[in-house]
Coordinates of C-alpha atoms in Angstrom, one line a residue:
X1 CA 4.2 -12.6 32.8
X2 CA 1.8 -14.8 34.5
X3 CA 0.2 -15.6 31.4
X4 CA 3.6 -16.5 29.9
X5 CA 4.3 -18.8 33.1
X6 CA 1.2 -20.4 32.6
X7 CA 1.6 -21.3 29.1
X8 CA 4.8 -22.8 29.9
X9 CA 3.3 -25.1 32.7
X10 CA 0.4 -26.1 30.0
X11 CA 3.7 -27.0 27.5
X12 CA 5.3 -29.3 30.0
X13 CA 2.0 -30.9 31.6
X14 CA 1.3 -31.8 27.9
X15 CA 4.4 -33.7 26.9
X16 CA 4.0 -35.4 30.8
X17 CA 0.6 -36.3 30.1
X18 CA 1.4 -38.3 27.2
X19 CA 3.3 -41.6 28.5
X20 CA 5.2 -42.3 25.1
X21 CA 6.6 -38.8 25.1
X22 CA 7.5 -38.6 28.8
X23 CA 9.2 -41.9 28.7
X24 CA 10.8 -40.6 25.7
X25 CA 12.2 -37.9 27.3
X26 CA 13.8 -39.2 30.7
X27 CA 15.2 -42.1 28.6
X28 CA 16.7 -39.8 26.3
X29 CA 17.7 -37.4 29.2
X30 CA 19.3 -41.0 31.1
X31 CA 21.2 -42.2 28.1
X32 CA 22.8 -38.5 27.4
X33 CA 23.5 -37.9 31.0
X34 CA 25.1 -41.8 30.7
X35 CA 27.1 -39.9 27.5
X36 CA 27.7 -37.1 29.6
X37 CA 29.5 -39.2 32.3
X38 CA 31.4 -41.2 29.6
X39 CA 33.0 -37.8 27.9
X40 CA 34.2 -36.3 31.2
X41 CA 35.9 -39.6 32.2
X42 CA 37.6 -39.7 28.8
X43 CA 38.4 -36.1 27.7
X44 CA 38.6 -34.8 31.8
X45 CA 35.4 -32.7 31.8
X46 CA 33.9 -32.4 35.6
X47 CA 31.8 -34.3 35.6
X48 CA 28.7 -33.3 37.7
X49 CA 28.1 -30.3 35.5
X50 CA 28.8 -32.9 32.5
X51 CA 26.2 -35.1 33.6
X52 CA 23.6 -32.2 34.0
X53 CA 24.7 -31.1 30.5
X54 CA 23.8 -34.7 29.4
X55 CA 20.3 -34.2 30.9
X56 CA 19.4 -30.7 29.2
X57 CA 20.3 -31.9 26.1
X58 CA 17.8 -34.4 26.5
X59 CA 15.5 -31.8 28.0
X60 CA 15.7 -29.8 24.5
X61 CA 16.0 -32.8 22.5
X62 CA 12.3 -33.8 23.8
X63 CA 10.6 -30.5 23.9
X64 CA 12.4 -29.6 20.6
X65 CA 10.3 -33.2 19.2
X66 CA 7.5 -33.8 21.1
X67 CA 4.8 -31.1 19.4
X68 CA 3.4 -32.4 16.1
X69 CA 2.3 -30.1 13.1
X70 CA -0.8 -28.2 13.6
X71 CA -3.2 -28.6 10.3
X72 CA -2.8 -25.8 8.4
X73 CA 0.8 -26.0 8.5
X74 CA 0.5 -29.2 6.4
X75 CA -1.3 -27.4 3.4
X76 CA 0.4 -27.7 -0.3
X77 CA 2.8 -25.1 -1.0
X78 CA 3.6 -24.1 2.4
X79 CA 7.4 -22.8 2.7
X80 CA 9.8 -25.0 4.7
X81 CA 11.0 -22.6 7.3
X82 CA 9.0 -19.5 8.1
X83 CA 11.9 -16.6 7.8
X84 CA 10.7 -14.2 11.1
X85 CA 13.4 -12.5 13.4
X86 CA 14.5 -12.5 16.5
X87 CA 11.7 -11.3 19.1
X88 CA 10.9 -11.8 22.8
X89 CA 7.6 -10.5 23.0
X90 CA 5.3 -13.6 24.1
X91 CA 6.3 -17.0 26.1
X92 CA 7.3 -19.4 23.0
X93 CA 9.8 -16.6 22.0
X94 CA 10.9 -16.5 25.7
X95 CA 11.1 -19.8 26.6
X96 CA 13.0 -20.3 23.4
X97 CA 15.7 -18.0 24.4
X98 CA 16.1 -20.1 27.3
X99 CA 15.7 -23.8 26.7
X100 CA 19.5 -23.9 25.3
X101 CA 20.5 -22.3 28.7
X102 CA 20.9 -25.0 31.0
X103 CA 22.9 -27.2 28.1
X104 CA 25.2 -24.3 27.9
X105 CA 25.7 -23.3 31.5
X106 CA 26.7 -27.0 32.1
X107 CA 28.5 -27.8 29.4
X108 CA 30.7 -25.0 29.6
X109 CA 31.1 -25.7 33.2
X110 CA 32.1 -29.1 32.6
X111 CA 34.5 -28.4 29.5
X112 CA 35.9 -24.9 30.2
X113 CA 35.1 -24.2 26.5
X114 CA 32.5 -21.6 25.9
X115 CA 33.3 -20.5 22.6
X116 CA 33.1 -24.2 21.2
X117 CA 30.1 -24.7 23.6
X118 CA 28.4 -22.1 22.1
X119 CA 29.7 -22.6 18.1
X120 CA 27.7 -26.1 19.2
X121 CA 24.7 -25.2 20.5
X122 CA 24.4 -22.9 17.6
X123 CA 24.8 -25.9 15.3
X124 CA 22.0 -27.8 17.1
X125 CA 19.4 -25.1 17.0
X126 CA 19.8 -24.7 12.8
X127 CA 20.1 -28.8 12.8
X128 CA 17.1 -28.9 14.7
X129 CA 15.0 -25.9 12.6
X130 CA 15.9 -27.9 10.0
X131 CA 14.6 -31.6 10.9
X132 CA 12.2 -30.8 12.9
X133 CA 9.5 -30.3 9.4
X134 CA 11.6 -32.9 7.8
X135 CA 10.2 -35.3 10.5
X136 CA 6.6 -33.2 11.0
X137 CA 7.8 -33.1 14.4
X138 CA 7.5 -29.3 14.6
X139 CA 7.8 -26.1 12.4
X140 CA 11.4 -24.4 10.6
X141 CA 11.2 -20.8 12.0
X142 CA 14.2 -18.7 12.0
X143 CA 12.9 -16.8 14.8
X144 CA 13.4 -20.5 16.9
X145 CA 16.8 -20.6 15.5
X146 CA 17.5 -16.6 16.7
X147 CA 16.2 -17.2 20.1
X148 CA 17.6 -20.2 20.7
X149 CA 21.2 -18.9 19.3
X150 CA 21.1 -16.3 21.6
X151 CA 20.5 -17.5 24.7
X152 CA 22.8 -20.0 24.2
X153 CA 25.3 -17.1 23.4
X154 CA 24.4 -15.3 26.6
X155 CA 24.7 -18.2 29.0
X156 CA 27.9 -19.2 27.6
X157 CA 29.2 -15.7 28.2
X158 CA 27.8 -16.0 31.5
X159 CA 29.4 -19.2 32.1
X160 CA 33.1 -17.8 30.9
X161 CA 32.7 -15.3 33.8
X162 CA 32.0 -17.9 36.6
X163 CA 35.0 -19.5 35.0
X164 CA 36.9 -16.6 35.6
X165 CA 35.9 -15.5 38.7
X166 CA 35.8 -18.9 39.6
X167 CA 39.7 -19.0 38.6
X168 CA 40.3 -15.6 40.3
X169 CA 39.2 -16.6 43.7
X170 CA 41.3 -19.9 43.2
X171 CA 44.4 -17.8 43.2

């Protein structure tokens, strides 16, 4: 687990350490929290949890764009999107089942709509598995796409329940 933890830290410090890619990814993360801010005013979303929805979306958007293709997976012939399943066992896999969580946990929050939260989310992962060798901004593995899918379906299930406790207690 340490090791995992570790690895994780090494991810971030990289994408910090490069100016272009941190800049990047708090303007990106300040223009969707900007987004995030305009949709709650206009469709009456809270908007705190809106906001922080705004700024995990850029969160994703930059880790999910900021690697670049190792070498060998530029060699001739190599198939678009490695087909692997779903799997937990190492800290990519892990930290891909979680880097949708915050988008989800907030969003649903704000918009009290965790099915279409997490139909979304589910969207964004494929669109993403799918662009990211279209722009050689990272590799097409289903495995990404599993991971990714379902933590995004586990935090919006967890997020319907604070809803509905949330809603109990209210009464």
């Amino acid at each position: 687990m340490l090791d995992q933890l570790w690895w994780a830290v090494e991810t971030i410090g990289h994408v910090v350490s490069d100016p272009l890619l941190a800049g990047g990814m708090v303007a990106g993360a300040g223009a969707l929290a900007w987004g995030g801010w305009l949709a709650a005013r206009r469709f009456w979303w809270r908007p705190v949890p809106a906001v922080l929805a705004g700024i995990s979306l850029g969160v994703v958007l930059g880790v999910t764009f900021s690697r670049t293709l190792p070498d060998w997976a530029l060699a001739p012939g190599r198939e678009f999107c490695h087909l692997n399943g779903f799997s937990l066992h190492g800290s990519a896999e892990l930290l891909n089942a979680l880097l949708f969580v915050p988008f989800v946990l907030c969003a649903v929050l704000a918009t009290r709509r965790p099915l279409a939260v997490a139909a979304s989310a589910v969207a964004l992962s494929a669109l993403i598995e799918i662009v990211q060798p279209l722009t050689g901004r990272g590799l097409c593995e289903t495995q990404d796409f599993f991971n990714n899918s379902a933590g995004a379906v586990v935090a919006a299930v967890l997020a319907a329940g604070l809803l509905a406790v949330r809603e109990r207690v209210a009464r």
